[in-house]
mmCIF file of C-alpha atoms in Angstrom:
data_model
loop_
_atom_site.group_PDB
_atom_site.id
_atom_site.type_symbol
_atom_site.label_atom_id
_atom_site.label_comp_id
_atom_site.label_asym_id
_atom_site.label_seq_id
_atom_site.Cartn_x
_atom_site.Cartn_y
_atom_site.Cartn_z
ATOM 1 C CA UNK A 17 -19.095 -19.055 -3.583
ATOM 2 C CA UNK A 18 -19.019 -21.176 -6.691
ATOM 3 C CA UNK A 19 -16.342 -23.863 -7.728
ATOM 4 C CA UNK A 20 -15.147 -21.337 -10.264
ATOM 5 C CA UNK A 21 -14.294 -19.292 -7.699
ATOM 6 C CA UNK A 22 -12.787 -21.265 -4.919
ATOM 7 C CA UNK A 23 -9.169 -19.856 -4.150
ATOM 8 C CA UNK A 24 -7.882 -21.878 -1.436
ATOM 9 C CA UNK A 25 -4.256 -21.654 -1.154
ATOM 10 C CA UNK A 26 -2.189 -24.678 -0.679
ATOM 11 C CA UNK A 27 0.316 -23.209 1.289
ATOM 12 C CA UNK A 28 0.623 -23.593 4.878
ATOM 13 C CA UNK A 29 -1.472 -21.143 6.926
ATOM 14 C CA UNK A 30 1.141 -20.740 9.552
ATOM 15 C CA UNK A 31 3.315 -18.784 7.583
ATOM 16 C CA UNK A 32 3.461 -15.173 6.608
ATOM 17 C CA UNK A 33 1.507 -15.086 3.076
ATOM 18 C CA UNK A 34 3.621 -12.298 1.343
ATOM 19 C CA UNK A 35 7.422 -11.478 2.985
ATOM 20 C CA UNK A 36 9.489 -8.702 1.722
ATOM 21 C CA UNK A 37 13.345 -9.320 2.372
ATOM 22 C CA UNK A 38 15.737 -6.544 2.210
ATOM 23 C CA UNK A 39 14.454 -5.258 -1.048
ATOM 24 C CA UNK A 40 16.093 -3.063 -3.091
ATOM 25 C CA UNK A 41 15.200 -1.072 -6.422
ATOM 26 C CA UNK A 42 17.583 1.259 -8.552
ATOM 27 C CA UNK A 43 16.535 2.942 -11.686
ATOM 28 C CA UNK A 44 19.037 3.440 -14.755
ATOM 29 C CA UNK A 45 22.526 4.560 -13.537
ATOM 30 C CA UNK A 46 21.706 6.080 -10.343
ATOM 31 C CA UNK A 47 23.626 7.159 -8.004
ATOM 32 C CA UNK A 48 21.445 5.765 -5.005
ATOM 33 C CA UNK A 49 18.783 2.700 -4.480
ATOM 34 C CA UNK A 50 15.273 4.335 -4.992
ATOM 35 C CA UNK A 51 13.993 1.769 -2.666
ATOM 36 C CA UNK A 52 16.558 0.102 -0.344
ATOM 37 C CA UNK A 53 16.119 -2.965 2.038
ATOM 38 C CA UNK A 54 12.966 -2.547 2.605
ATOM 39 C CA UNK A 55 11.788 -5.874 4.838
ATOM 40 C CA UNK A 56 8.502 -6.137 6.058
ATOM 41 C CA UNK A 57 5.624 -9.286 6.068
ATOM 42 C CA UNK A 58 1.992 -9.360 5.898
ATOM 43 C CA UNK A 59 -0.461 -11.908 7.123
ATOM 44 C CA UNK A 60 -3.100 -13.664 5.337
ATOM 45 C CA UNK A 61 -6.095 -11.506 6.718
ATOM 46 C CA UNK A 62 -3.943 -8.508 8.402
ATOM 47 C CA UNK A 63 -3.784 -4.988 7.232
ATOM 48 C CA UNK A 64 -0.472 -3.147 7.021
ATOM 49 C CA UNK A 65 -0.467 0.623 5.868
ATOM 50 C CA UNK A 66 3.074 1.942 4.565
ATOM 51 C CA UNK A 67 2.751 5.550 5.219
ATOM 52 C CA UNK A 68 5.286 8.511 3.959
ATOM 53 C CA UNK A 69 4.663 11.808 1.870
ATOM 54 C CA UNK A 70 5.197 11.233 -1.650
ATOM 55 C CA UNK A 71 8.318 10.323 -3.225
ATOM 56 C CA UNK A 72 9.174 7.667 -0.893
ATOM 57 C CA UNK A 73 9.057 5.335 -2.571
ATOM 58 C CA UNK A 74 5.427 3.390 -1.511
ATOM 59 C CA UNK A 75 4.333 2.925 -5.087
ATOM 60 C CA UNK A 76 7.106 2.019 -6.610
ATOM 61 C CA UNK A 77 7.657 -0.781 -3.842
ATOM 62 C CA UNK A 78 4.118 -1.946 -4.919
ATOM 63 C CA UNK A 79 4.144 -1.975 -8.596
ATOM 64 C CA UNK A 80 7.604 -3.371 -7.741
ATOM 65 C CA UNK A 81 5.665 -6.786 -5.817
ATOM 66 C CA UNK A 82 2.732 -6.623 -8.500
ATOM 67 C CA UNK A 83 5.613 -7.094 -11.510
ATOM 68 C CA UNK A 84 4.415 -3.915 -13.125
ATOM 69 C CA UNK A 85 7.925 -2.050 -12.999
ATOM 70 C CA UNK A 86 9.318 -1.396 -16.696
ATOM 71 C CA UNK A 87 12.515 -3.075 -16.608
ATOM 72 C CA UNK A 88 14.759 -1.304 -17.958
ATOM 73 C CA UNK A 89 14.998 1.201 -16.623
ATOM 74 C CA UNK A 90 14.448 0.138 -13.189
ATOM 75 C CA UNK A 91 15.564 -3.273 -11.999
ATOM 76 C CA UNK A 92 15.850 -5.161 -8.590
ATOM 77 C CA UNK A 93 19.085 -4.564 -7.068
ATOM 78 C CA UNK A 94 18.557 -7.011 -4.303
ATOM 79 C CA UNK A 95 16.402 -8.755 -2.130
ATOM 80 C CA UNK A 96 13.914 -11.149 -2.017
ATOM 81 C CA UNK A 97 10.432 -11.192 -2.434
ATOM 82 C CA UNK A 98 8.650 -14.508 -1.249
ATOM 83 C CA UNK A 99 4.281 -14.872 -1.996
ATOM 84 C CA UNK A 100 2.657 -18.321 -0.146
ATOM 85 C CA UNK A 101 6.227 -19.212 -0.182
ATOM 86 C CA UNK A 102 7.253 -18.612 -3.815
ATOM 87 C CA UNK A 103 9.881 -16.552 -4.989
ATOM 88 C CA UNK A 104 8.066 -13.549 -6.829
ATOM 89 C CA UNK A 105 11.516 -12.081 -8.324
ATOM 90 C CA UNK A 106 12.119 -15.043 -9.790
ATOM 91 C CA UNK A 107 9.213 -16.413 -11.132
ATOM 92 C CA UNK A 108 8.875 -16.311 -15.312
ATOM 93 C CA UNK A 109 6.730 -13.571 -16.589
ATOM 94 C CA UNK A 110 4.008 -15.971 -17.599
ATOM 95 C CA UNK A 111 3.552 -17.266 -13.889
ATOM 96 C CA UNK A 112 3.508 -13.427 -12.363
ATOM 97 C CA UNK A 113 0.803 -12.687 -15.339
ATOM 98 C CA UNK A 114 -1.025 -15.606 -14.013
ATOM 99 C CA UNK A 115 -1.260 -14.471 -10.480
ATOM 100 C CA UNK A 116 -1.456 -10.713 -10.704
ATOM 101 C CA UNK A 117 -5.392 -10.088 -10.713
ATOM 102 C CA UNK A 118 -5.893 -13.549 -9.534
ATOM 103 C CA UNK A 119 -3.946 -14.426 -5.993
ATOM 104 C CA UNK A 120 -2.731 -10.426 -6.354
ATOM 105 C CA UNK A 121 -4.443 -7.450 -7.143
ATOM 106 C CA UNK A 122 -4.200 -3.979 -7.020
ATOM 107 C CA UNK A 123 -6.302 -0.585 -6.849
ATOM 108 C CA UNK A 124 -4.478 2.409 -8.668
ATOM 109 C CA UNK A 125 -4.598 5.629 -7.345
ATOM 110 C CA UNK A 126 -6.582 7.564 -9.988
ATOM 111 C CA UNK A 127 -9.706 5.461 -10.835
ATOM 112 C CA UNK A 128 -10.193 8.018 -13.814
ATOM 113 C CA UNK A 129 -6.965 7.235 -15.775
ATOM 114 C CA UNK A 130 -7.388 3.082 -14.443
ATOM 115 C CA UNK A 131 -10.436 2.392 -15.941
ATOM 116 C CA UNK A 132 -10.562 2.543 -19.930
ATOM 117 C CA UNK A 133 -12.593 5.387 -20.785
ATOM 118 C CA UNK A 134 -13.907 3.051 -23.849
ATOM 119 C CA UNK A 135 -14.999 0.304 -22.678
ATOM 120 C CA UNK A 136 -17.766 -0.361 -20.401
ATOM 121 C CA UNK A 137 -17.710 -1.158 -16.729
ATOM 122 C CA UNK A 138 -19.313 -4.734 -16.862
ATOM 123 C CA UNK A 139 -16.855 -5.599 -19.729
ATOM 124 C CA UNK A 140 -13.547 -4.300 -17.741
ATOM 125 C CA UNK A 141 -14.540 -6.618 -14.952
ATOM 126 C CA UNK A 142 -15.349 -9.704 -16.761
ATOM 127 C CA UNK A 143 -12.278 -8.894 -18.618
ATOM 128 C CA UNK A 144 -10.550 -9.711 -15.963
ATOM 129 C CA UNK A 145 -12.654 -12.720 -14.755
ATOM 130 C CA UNK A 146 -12.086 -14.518 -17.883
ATOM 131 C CA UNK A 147 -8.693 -14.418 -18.007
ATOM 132 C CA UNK A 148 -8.070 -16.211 -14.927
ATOM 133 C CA UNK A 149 -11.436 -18.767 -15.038
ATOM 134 C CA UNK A 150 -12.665 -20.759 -17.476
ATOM 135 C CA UNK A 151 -16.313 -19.914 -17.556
ATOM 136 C CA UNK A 152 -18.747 -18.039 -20.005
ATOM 137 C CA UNK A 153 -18.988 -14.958 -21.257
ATOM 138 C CA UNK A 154 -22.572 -15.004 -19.707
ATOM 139 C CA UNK A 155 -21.441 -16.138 -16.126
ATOM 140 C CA UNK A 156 -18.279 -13.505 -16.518
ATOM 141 C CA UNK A 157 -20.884 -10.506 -16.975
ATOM 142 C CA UNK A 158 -22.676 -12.011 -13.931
ATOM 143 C CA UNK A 159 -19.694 -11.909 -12.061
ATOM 144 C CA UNK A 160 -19.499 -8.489 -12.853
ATOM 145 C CA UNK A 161 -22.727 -8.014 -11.492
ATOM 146 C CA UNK A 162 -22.508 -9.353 -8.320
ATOM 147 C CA UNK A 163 -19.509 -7.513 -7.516
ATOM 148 C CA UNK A 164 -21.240 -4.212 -7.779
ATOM 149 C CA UNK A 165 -23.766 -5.485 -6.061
ATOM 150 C CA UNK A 166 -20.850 -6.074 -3.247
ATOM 151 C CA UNK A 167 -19.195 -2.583 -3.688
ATOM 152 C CA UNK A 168 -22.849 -1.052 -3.241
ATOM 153 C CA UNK A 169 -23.131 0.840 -6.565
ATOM 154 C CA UNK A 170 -27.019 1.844 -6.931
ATOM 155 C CA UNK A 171 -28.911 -0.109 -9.442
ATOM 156 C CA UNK A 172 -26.013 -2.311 -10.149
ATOM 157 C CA UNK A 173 -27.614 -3.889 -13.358
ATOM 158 C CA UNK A 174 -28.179 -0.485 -15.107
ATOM 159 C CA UNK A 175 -24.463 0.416 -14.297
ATOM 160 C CA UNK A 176 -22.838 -2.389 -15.873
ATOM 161 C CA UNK A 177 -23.153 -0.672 -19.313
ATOM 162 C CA UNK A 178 -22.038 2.801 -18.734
ATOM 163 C CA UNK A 179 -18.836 3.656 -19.474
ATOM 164 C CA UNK A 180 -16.395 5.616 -16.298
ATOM 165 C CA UNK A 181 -16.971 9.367 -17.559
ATOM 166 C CA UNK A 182 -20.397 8.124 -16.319
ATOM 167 C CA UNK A 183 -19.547 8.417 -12.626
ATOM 168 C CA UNK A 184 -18.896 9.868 -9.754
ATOM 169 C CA UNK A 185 -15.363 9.521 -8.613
ATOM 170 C CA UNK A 186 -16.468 7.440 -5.886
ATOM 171 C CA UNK A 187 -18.395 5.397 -7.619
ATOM 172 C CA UNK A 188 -15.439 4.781 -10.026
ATOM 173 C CA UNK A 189 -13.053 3.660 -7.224
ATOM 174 C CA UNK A 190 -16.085 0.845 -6.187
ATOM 175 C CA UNK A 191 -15.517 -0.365 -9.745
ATOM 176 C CA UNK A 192 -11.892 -0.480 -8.520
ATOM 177 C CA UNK A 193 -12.552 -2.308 -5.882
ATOM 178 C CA UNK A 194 -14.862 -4.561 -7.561
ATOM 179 C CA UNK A 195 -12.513 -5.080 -10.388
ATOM 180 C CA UNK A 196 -9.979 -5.972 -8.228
ATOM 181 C CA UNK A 197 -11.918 -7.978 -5.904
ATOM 182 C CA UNK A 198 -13.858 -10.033 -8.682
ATOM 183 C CA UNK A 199 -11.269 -13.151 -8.219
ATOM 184 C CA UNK A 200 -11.279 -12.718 -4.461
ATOM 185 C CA UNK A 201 -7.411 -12.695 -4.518
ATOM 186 C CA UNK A 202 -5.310 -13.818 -1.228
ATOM 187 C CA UNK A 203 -3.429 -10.134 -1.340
ATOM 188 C CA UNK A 204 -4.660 -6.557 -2.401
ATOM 189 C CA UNK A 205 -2.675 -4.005 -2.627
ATOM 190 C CA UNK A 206 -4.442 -0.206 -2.291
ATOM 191 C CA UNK A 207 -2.545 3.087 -3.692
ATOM 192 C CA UNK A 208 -3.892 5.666 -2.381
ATOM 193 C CA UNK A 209 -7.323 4.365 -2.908
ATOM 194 C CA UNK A 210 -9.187 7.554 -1.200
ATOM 195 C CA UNK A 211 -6.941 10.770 -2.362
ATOM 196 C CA UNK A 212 -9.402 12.429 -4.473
ATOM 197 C CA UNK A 213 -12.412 11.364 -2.783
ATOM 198 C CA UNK A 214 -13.821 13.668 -0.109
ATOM 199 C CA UNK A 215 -14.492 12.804 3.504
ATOM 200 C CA UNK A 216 -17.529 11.744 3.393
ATOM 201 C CA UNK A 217 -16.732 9.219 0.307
ATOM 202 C CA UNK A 218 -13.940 8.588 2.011
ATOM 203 C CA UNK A 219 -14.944 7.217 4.995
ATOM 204 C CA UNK A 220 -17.578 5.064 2.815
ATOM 205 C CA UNK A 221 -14.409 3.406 0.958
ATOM 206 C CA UNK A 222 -12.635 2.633 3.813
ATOM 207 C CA UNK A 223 -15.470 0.589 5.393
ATOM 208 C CA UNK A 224 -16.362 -0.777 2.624
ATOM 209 C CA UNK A 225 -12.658 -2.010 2.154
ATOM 210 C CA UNK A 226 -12.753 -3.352 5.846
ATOM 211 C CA UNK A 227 -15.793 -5.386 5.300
ATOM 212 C CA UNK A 228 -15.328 -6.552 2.029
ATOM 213 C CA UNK A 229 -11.863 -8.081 4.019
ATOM 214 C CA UNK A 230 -13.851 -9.244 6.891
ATOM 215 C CA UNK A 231 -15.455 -10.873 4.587
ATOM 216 C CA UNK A 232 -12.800 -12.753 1.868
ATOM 217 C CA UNK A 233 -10.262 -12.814 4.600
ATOM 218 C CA UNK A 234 -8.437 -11.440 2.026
ATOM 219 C CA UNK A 235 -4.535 -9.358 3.055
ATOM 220 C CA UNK A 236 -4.043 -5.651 2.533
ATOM 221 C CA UNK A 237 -1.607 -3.695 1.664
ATOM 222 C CA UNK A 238 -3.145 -0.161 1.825
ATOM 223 C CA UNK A 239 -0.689 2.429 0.567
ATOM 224 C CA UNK A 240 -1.200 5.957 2.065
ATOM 225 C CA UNK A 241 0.355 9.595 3.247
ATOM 226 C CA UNK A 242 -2.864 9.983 5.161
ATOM 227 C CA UNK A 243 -2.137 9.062 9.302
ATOM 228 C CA UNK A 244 -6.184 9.453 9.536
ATOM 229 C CA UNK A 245 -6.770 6.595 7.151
ATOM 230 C CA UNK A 246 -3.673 4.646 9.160
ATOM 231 C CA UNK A 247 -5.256 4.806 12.188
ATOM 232 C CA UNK A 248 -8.165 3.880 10.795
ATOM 233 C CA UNK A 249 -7.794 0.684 9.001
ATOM 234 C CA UNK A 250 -4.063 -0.579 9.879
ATOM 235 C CA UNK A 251 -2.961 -3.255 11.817
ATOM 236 C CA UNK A 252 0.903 -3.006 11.420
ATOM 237 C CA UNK A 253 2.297 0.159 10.044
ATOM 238 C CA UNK A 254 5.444 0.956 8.188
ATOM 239 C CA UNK A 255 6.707 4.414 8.035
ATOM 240 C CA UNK A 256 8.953 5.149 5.183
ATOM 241 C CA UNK A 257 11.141 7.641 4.121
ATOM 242 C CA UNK A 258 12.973 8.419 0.797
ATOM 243 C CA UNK A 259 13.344 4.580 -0.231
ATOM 244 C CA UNK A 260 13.877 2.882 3.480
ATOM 245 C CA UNK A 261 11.738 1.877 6.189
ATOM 246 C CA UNK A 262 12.466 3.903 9.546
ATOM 247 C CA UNK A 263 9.925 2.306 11.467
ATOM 248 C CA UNK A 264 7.592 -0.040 11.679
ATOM 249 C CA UNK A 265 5.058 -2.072 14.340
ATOM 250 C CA UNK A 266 1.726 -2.436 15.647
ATOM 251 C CA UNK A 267 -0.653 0.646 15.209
ATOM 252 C CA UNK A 268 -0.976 1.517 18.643
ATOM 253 C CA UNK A 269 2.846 1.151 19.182
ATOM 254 C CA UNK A 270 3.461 3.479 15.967
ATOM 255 C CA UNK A 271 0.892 5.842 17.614
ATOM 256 C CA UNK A 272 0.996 5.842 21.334
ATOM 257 C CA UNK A 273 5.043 5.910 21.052
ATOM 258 C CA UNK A 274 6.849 7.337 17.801
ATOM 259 C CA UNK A 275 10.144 6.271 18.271
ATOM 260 C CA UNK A 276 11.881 7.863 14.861
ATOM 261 C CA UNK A 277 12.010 11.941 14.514
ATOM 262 C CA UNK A 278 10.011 11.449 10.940
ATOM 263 C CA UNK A 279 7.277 9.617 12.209
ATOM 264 C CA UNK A 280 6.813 12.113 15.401
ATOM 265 C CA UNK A 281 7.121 14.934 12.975
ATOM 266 C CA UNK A 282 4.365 13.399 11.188
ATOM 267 C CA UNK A 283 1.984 13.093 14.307
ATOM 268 C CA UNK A 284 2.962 16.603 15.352
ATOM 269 C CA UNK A 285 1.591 18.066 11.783
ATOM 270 C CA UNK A 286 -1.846 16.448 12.543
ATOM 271 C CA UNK A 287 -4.281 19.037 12.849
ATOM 272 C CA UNK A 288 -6.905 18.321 16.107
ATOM 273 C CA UNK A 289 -10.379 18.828 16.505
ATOM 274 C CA UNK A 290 -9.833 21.267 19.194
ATOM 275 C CA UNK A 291 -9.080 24.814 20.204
ATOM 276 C CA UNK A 292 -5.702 25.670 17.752
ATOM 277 C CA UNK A 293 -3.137 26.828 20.575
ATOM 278 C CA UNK A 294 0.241 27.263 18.363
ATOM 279 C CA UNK A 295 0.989 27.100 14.556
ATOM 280 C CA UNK A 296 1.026 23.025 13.113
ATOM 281 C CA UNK A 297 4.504 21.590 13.860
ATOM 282 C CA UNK A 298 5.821 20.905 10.164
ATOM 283 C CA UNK A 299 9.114 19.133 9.505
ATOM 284 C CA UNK A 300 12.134 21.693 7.669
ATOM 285 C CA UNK A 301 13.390 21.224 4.636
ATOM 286 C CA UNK A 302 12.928 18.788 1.494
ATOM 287 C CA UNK A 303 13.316 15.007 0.522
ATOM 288 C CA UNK A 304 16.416 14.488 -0.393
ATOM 289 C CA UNK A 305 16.556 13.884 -4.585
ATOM 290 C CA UNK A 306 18.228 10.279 -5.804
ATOM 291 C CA UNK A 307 21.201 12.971 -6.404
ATOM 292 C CA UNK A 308 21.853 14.074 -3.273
ATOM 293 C CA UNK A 309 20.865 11.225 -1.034
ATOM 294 C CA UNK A 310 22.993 11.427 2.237
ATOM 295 C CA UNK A 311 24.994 8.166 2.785
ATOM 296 C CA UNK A 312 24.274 7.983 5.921
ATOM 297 C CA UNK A 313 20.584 8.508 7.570
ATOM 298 C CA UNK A 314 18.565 9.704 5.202
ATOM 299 C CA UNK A 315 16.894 11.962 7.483
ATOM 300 C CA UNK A 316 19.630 13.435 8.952
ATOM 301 C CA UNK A 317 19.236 16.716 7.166
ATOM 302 C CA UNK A 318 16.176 17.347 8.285
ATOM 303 C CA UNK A 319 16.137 16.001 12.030
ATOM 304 C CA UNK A 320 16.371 18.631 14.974
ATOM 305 C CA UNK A 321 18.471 15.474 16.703
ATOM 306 C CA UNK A 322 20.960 14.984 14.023
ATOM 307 C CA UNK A 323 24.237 14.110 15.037
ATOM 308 C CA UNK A 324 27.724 13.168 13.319
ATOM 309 C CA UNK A 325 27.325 9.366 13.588
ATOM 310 C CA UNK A 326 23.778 10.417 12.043
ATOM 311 C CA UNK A 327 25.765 12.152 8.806
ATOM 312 C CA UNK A 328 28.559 9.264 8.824
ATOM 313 C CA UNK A 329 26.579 6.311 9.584
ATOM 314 C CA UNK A 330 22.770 4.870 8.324
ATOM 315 C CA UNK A 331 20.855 3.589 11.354
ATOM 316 C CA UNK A 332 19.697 -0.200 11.349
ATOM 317 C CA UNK A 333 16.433 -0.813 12.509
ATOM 318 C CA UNK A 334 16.459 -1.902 16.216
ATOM 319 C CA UNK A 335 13.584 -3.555 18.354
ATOM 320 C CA UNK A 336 12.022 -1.153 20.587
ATOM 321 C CA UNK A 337 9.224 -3.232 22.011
ATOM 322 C CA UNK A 338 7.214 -6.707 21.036
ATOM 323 C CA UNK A 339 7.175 -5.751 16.828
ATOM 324 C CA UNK A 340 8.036 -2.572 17.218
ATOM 325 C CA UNK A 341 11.444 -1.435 15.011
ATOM 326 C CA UNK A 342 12.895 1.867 14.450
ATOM 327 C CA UNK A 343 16.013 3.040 12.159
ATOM 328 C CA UNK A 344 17.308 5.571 14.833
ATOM 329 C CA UNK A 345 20.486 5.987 16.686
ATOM 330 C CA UNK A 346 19.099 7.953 19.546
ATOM 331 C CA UNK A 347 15.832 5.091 19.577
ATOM 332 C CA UNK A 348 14.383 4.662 22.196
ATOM 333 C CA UNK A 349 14.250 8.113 22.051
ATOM 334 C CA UNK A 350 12.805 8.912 25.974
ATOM 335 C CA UNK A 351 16.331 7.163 26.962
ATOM 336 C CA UNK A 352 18.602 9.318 25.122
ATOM 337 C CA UNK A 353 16.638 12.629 23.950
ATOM 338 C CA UNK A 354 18.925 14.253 27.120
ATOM 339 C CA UNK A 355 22.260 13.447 24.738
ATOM 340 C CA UNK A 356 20.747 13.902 21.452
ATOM 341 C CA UNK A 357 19.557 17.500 22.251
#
């Protein structure tokens, strides 16, 4: 890698590089937090996948760390957010400007409506390269070219003029990738990065993502309602539902023991490979709006355990094992499932 694009961070490597603290996010007058106290950390190298079907909150929480949230309307109602130990929230708009694409990146979930339909490919890049290094216009469009080299887009230099109507849908989300990759940043961030790409691209992005990380040692924050991607790529999972976190640990924990009714009734609406036997478990009901969000867990109207300390009362999230936390009263649930059923 050249000078030009050295990145070391000066921060110590012992320490988390991005922790979330307790974050909170309220748009307009509101009755409710759209995201609230959401806490969660991510190491230099790791993957963590927040997972939760849509209206969760998951993208706003990341456009939320990137500094891309209009404010007004919405604005931070608490928290802290704190990147190779500086505080994001309170950093002048200049200084987030001068990391986001740089030390923080981010791939948008439609690559279509991302990438400037007039402008070409090799331009959008090096846009970005020149704005955080100060090199030529000539070693910029080179720049360009290497990193589609890296995403493996066929015949690299003849793509680097066409515009995005030009391809594929899974070749646009490798200019994503690229783009957002081009200043090998400490921290990407990934919304829904394979949605509209079928399985077979899919499963191309996804280890292309892996090795690109393998090979940058670069964090991820991978942003999905997909449990097949999660189990896939993640290291740590967090499991989130309308605007908190209700659980969160290792992946194996998350899989081989669900500890919060939303996450099991995820796992239970998996289809399998094998012979169907019964109808796929799906979870009642709907996401609560920002209207009618129940004050105390917001899952309650839709768990087959709810309770009254469940309607009165928000769970905290309480260790279950080594990492492994989960916003429950009833948690661990093999203990008490007798009492709460």
């Amino acid at each position: 890698m050249s000078e030009a694009f050295d990145t070391t961070s000066g921060g110590t490597n012992s320490a988390p590089l991005l922790t979330v603290d307790n974050l909170a996010i309220r748009f307009g007058n509101a009755p409710a937090n759209t995201v609230d106290g959401i806490s969660f950390s991510v190491d230099r190298g790791e993957t963590l996948c927040i997972v939760g079907e849509s209206g969760c909150g998951k993208s706003i929480s990341a456009l939320a760390l990137m500094g891309l949230l209009p404010m007004p309307p919405a604005k931070i109602a608490g928290g802290r957010v704190s990147f190779d130990q500086r505080d994001l929230l309170t950093l002048p708009a200049k200084a987030r400007a001068d990391l986001r694409g740089d030390r923080m990146a981010m791939i948008f979930q439609e690559p279509m409506t991302s990438l400037n339909p007039a402008f070409r490919i090799g331009d959008q890049i090096a846009e970005g390269v020149l704005r955080h290094r100060a090199i030529s216009q000539a070693d910029a469009r080179r720049r360009a070219l290497e990193m589609l080299d890296r995403v493996k887009i066929p015949a690299a230099a003849e793509r680097l003029d066409d515009y995005p109507h030009q391809l594929s849908g899974g070749m646009r989300q490798r200019v994503m990738i690229a783009m957002a990759l081009a200043n090998d940043p400490d921290l990407l961030i990934a919304d829904e990065p394979t949605t509209a790409l079928d399985v077979t691209i899919q499963a191309q992005i996804l280890e292309l993502m892996r090795t690109l990380q393998d090979e940058t040692g670069t964090a991820l924050i991978m942003i999905t309602h997909d449990l097949g991607v999660v189990a896939e790529i993640a290291d740590q999972v967090a499991v989130m539902y309308a605007g908190r976190i209700v659980e969160q640990g290792p992946v194996e924990a998350i899989f081989d023991d669900p500890q919060h009714p939303y996450t099991i009734g995820l796992m239970s609406s998996l289809p399998s490979l094998g012979e169907r036997q019964s109808r796929l478990t799906t979870i009642s009901g709907m996401v609560p709006t920002i209207e009618t969000m129940p004050s105390g867990c917001r899952f309650a109207p839709r768990c087959p355990f709810v309770r009254e300390t469940c309607i009165t009362s928000a769970p905290e999230l309480t260790s279950m094992s080594q990492g492994h936390l989960a916003a429950c009263h009833f948690a661990p649930l093999e203990t008490h499932m007798v009492e709460a059923v």
